PDB file of C-alpha atoms in Angstrom:
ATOM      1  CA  UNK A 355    -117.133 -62.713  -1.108  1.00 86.00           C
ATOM      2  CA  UNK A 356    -117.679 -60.456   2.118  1.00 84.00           C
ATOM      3  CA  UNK A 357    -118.387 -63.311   5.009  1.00 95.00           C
ATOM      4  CA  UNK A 358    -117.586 -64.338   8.407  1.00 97.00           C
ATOM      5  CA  UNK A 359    -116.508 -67.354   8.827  1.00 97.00           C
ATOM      6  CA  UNK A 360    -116.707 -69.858  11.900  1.00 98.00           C
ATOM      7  CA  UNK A 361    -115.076 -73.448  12.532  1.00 97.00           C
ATOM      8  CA  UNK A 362    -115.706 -76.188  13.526  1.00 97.00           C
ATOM      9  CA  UNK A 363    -119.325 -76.011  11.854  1.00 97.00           C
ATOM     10  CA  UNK A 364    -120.283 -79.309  14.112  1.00 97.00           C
ATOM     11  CA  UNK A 365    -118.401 -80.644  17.027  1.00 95.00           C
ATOM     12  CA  UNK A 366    -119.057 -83.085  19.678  1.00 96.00           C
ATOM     13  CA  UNK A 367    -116.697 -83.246  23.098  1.00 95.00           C
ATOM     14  CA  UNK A 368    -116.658 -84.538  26.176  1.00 96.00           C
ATOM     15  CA  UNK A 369    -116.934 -82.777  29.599  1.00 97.00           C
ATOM     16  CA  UNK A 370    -113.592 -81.065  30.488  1.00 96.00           C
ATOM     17  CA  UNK A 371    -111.565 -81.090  27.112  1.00 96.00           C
ATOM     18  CA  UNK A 372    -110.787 -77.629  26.119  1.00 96.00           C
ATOM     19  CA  UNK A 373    -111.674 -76.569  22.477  1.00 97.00           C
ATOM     20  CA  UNK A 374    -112.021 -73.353  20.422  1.00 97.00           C
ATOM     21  CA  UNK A 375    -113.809 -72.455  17.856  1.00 98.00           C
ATOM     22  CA  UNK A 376    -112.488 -69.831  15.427  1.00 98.00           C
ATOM     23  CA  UNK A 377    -114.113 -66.671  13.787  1.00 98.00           C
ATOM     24  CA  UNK A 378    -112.829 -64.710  11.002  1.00 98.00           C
ATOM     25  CA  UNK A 379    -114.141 -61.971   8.882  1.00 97.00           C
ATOM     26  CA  UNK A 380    -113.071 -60.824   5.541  1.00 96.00           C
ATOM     27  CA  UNK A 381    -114.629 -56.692   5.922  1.00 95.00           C
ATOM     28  CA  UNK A 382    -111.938 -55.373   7.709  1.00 94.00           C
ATOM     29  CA  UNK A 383    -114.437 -54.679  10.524  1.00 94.00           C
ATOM     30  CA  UNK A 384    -113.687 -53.453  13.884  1.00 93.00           C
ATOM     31  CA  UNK A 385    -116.502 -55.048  16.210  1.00 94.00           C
ATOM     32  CA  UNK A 386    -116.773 -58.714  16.325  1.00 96.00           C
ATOM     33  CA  UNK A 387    -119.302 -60.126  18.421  1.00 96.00           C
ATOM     34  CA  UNK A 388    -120.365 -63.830  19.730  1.00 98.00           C
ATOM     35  CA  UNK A 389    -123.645 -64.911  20.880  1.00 98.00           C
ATOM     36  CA  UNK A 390    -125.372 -68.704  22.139  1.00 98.00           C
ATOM     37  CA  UNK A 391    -128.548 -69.729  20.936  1.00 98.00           C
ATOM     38  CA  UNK A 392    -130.745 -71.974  22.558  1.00 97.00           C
ATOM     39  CA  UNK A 393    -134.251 -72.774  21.966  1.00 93.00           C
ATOM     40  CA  UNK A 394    -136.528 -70.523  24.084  1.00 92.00           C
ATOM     41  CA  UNK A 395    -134.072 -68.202  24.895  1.00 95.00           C
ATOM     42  CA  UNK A 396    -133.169 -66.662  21.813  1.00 94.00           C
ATOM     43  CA  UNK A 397    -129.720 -65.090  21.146  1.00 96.00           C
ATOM     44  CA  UNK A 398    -127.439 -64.014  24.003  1.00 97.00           C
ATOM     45  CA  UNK A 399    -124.388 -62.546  23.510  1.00 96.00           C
ATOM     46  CA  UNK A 400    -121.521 -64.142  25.084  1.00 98.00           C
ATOM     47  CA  UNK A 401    -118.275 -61.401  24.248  1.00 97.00           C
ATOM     48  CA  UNK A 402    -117.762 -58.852  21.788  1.00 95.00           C
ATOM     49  CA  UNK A 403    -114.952 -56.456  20.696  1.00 94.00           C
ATOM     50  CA  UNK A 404    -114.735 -52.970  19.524  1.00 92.00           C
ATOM     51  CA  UNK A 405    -111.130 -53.262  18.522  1.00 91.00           C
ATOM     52  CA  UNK A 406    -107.951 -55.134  18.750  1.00 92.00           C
ATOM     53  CA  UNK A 407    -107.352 -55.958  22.366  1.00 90.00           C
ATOM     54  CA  UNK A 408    -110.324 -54.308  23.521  1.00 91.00           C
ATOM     55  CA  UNK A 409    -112.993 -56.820  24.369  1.00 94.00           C
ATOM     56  CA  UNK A 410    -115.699 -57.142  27.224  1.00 94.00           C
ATOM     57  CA  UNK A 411    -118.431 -59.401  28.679  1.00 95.00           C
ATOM     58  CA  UNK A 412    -121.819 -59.588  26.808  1.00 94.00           C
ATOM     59  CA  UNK A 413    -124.853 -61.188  28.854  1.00 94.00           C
ATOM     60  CA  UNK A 414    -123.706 -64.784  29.501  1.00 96.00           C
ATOM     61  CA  UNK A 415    -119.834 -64.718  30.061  1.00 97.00           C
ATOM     62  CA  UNK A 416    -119.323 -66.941  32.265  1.00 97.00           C
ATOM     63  CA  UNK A 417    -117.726 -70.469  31.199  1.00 97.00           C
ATOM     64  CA  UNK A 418    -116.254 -68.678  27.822  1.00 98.00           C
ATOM     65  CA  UNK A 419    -112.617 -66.750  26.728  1.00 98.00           C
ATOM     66  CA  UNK A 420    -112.191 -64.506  24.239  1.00 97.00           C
ATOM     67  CA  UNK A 421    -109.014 -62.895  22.566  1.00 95.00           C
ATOM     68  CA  UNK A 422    -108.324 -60.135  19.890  1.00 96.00           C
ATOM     69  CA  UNK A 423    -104.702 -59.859  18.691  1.00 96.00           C
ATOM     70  CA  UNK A 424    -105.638 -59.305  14.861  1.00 96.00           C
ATOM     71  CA  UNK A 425    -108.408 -57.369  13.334  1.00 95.00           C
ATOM     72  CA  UNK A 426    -109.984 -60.215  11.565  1.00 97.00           C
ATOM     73  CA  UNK A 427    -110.047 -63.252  14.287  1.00 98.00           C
ATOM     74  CA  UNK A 428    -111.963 -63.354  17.014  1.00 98.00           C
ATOM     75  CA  UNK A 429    -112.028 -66.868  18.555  1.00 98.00           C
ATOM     76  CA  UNK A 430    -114.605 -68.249  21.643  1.00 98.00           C
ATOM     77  CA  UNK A 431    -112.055 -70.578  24.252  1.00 98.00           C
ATOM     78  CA  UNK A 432    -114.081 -72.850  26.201  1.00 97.00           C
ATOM     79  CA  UNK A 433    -111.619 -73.788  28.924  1.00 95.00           C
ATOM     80  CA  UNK A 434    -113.238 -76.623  30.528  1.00 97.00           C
ATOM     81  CA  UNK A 435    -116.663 -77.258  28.629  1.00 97.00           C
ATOM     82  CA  UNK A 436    -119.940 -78.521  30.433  1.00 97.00           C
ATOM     83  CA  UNK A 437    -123.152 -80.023  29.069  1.00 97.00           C
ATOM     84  CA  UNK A 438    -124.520 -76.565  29.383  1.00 97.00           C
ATOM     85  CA  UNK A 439    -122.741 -75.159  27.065  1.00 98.00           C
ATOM     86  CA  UNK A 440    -124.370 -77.469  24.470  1.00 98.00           C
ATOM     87  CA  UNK A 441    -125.780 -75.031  22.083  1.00 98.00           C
ATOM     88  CA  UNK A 442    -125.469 -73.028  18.538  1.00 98.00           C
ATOM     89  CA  UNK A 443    -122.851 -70.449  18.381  1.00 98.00           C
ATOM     90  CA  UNK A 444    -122.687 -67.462  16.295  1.00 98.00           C
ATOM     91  CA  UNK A 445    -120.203 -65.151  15.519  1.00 98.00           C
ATOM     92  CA  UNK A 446    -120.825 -61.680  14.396  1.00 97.00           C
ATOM     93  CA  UNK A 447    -118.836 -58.640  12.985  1.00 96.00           C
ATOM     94  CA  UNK A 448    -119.749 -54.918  12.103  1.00 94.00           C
ATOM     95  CA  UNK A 449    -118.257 -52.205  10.357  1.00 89.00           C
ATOM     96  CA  UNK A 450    -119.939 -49.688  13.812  1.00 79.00           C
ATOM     97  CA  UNK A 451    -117.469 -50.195  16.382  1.00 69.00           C
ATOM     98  CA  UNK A 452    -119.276 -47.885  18.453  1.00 67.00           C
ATOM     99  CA  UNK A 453    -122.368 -47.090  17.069  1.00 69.00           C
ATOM    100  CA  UNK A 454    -125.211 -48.005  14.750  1.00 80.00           C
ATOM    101  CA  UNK A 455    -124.717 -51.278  12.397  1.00 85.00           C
ATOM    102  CA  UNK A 456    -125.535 -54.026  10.805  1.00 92.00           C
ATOM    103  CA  UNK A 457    -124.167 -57.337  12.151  1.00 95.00           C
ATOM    104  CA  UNK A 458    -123.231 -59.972   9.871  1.00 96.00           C
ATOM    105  CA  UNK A 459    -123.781 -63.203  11.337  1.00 97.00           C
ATOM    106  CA  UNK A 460    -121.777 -66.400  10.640  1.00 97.00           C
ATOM    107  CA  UNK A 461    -123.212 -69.603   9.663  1.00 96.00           C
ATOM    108  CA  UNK A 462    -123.211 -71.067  13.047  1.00 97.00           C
ATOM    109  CA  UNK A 463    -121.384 -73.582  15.366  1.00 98.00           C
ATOM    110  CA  UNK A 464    -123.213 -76.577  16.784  1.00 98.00           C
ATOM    111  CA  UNK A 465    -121.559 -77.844  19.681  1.00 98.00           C
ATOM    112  CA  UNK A 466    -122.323 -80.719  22.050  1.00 97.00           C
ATOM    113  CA  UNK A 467    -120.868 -81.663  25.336  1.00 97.00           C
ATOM    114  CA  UNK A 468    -121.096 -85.055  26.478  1.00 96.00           C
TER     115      UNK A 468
ATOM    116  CA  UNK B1004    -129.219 -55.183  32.787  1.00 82.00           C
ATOM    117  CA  UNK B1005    -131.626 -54.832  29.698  1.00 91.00           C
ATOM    118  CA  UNK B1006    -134.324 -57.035  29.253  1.00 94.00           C
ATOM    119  CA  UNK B1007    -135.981 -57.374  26.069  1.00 97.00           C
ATOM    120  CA  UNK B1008    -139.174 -59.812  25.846  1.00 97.00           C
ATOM    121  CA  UNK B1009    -141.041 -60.536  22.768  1.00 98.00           C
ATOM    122  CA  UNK B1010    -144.548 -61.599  21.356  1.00 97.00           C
ATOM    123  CA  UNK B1011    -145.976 -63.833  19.984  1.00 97.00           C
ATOM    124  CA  UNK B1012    -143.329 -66.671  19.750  1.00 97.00           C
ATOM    125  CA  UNK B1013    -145.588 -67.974  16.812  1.00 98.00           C
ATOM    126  CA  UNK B1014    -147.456 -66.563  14.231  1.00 98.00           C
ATOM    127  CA  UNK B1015    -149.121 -67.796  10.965  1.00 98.00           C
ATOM    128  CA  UNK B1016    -150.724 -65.550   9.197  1.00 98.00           C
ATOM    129  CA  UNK B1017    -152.723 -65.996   5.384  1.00 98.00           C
ATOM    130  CA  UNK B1018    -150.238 -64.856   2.205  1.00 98.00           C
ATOM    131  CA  UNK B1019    -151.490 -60.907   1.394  1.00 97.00           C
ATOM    132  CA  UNK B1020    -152.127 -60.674   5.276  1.00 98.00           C
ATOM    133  CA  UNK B1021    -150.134 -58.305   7.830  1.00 98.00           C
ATOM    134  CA  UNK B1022    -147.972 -59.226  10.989  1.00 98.00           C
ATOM    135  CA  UNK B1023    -147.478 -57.622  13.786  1.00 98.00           C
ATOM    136  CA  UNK B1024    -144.666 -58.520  16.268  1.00 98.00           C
ATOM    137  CA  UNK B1025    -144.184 -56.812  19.239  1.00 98.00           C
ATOM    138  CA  UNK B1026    -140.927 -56.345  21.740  1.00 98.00           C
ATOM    139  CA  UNK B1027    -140.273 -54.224  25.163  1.00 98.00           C
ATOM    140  CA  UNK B1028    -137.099 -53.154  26.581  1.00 98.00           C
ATOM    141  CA  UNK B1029    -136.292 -52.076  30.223  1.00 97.00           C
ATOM    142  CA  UNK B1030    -133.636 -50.091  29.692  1.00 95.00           C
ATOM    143  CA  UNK B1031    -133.442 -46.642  28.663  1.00 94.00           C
ATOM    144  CA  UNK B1032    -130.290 -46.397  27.777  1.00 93.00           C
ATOM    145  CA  UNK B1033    -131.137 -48.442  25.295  1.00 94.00           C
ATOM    146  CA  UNK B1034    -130.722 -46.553  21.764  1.00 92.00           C
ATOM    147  CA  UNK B1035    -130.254 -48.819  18.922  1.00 94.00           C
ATOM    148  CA  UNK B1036    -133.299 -51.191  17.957  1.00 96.00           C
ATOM    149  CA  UNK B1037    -132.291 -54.409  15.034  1.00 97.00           C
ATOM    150  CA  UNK B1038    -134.545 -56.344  13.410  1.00 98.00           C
ATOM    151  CA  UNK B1039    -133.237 -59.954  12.367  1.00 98.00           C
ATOM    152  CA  UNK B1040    -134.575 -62.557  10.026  1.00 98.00           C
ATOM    153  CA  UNK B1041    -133.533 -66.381  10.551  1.00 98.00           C
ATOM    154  CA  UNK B1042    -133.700 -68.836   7.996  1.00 97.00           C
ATOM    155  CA  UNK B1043    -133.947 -72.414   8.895  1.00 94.00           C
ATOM    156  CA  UNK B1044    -130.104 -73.743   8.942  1.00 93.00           C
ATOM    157  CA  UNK B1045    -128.774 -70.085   9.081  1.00 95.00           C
ATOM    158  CA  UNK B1046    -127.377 -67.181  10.708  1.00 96.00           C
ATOM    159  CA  UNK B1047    -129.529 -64.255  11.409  1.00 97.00           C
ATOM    160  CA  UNK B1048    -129.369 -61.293   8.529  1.00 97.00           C
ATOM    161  CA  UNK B1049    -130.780 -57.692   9.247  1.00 97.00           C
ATOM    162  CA  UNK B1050    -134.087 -56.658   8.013  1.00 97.00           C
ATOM    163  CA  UNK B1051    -134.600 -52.793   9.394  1.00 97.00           C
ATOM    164  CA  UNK B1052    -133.387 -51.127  12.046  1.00 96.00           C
ATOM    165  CA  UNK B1053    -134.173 -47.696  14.406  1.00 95.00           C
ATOM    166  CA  UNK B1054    -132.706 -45.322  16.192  1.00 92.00           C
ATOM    167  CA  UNK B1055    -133.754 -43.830  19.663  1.00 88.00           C
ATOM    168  CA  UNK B1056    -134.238 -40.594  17.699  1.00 88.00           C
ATOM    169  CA  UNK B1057    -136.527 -41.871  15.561  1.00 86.00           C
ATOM    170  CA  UNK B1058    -140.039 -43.125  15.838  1.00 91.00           C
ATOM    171  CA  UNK B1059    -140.909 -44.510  12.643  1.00 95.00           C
ATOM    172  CA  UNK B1060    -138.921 -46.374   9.869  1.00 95.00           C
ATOM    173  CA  UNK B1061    -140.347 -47.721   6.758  1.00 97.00           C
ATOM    174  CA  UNK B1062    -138.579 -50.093   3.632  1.00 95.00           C
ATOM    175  CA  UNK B1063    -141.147 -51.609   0.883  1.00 96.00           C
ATOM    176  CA  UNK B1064    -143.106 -53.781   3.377  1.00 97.00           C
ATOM    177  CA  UNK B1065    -141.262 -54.010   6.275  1.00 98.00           C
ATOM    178  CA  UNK B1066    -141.867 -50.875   8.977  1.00 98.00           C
ATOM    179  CA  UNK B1067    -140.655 -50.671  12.079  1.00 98.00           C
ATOM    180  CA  UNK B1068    -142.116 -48.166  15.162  1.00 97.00           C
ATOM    181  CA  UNK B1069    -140.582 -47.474  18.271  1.00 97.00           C
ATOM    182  CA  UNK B1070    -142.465 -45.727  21.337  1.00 96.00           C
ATOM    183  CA  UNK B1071    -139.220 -44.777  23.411  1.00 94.00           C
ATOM    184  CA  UNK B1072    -141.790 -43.734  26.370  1.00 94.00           C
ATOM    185  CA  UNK B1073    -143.405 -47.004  26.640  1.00 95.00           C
ATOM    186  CA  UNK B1074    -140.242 -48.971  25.983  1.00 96.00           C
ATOM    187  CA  UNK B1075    -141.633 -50.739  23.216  1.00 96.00           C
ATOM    188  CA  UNK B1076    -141.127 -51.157  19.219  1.00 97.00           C
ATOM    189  CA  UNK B1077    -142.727 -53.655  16.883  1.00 98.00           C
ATOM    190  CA  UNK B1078    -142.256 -54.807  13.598  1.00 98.00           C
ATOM    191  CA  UNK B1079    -145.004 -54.918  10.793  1.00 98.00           C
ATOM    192  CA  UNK B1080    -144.910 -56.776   7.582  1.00 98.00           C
ATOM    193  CA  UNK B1081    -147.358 -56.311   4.767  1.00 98.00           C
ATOM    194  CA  UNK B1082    -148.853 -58.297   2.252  1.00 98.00           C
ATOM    195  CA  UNK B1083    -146.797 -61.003   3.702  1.00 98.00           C
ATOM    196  CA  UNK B1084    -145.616 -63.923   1.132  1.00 97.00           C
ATOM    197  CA  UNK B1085    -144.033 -67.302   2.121  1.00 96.00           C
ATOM    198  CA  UNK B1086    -140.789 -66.280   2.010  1.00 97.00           C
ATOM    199  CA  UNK B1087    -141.504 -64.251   4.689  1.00 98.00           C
ATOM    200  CA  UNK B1088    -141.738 -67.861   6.968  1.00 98.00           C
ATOM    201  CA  UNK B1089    -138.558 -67.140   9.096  1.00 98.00           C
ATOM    202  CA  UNK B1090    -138.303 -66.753  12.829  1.00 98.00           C
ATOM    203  CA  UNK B1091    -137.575 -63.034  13.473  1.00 98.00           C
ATOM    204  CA  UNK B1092    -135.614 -61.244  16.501  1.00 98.00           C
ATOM    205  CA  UNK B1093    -135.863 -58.228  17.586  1.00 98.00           C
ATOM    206  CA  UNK B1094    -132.893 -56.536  19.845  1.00 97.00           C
ATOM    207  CA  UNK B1095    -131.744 -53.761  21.603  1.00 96.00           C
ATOM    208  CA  UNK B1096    -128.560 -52.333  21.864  1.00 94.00           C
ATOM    209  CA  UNK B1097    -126.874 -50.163  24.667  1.00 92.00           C
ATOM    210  CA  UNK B1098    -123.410 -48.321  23.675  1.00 88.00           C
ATOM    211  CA  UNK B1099    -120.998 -48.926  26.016  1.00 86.00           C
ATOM    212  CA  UNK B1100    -117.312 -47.197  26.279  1.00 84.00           C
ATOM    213  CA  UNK B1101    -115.844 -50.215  25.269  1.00 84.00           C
ATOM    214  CA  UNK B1102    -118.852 -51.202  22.443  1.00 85.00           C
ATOM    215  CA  UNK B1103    -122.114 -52.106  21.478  1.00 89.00           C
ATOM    216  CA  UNK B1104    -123.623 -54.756  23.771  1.00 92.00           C
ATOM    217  CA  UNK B1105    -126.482 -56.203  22.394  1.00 94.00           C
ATOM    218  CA  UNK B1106    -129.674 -57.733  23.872  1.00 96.00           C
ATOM    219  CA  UNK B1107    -131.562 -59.703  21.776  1.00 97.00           C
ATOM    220  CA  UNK B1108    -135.285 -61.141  22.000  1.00 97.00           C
ATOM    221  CA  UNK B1109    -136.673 -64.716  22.119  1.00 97.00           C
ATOM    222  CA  UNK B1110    -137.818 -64.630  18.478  1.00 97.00           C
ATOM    223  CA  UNK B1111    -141.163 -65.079  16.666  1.00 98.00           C
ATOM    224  CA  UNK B1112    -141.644 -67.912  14.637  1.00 98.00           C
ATOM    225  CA  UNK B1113    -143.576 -66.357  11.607  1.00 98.00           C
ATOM    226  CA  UNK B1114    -145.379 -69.059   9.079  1.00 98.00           C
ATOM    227  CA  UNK B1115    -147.401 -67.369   5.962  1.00 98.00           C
ATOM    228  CA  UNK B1116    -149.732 -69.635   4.607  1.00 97.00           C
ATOM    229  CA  UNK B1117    -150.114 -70.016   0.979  1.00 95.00           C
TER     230      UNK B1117
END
């Protein structure tokens, strides 16, 4: 079955303890993509990737890693996590690198920070 | 960067009934325009989507226009039908040399009433 993949689905952490939450996809995609949602606010991208090693800062970077060494993974670092990052992750991939297509969203990561 | 705002935040409309949601974007080098449906517990899925080239897109009863003048494009659903109760996103997307950076909407919470 064609999916992406995310983990942890639910995680709670304290202030300061670095975690990261993995993406994979299963389409042999090129662009990955990950995005915060918070109520009011809507979805913001965070990162995204047209390739391996090639990534770049979406809208709200700040706070958040990335890395691309293999096709399918794409995982968010949070180095030092902050109660502002409390919030619903999602991961995304597409086949359009470049161009026009459809993302395919992941089921979500909830993520507190005490 | 782009700014994309969207109205209403919440809709309910009668079952049979149309709905309109509406979105702007700022930034004309803006040339890919999503649509996303969210289901309660879910990750967003694509519904339509436009091009910059394009002013008019149509799929059974989902239709999307987009006035690349104004800056605007809205979605319209006919004869809408509970299942249509989601909260919807619209987006813009801006292709960058090193990928698509997407800029997504605050969503409209859509409730048909049976």
């Amino acid at each position: 079955e064609a999916q992406v993949t995310q983990n942890p689905r639910y995680l709670i952490t304290v202030t300061g303890k670095k975690l990261t939450v993995t993406c994979s996809q299963n389409m042999n995609h090129e662009y990955m993509s990950w995005y915060r949602q918070d109520p009011g606010l809507g979805l913001r991208q965070i990162y995204y990737s047209m390739n391996v090693e090639v990534t770049d800062k979406g809208d709200v970077p700040e706070g958040y890693k990335v890395s691309r060494k293999e096709k399918r993974n794409f995982p968010l670092i949070l180095e030092s996590p902050s109660p502002n990052q409390t919030s619903l992750y999602f991961c995304a991939s597409s086949w359009a690198s470049g161009g026009f297509g459809e993302l395919f969203f992941g089921e979500g990561s909830r993520l507190t920070v005490l | 960067g782009e700014n994309v705002e969207q109205h209403p935040s919440t809709l309910s409309v009668q079952e049979g009934d149309s709905a309109v949601i509406k979105c702007t974007y700022s930034d004309s080098a803006s040339n890919y325009f999503p649509w996303y449906k969210q289901e309660l517990g879910k990750g967003p899925q694509l519904i339509i989507d436009i091009r910059s080239n394009v002013g008019e897109k149509k799929d059974q009863r989902i239709a999307v226009t987009l006035n690349k003048t104004a800056k605007h494009f809205s979605l319209h659903i006919t004869e809408t039908q509970p299942e249509d109760s989601a909260v919807y996103f619209c987006a813009a997307s801006i292709i960058r040399n090193t990928g698509n950076q997407f800029y997504f909407g605050t969503g409209t919470s859509l409730t048909v009433i049976p």
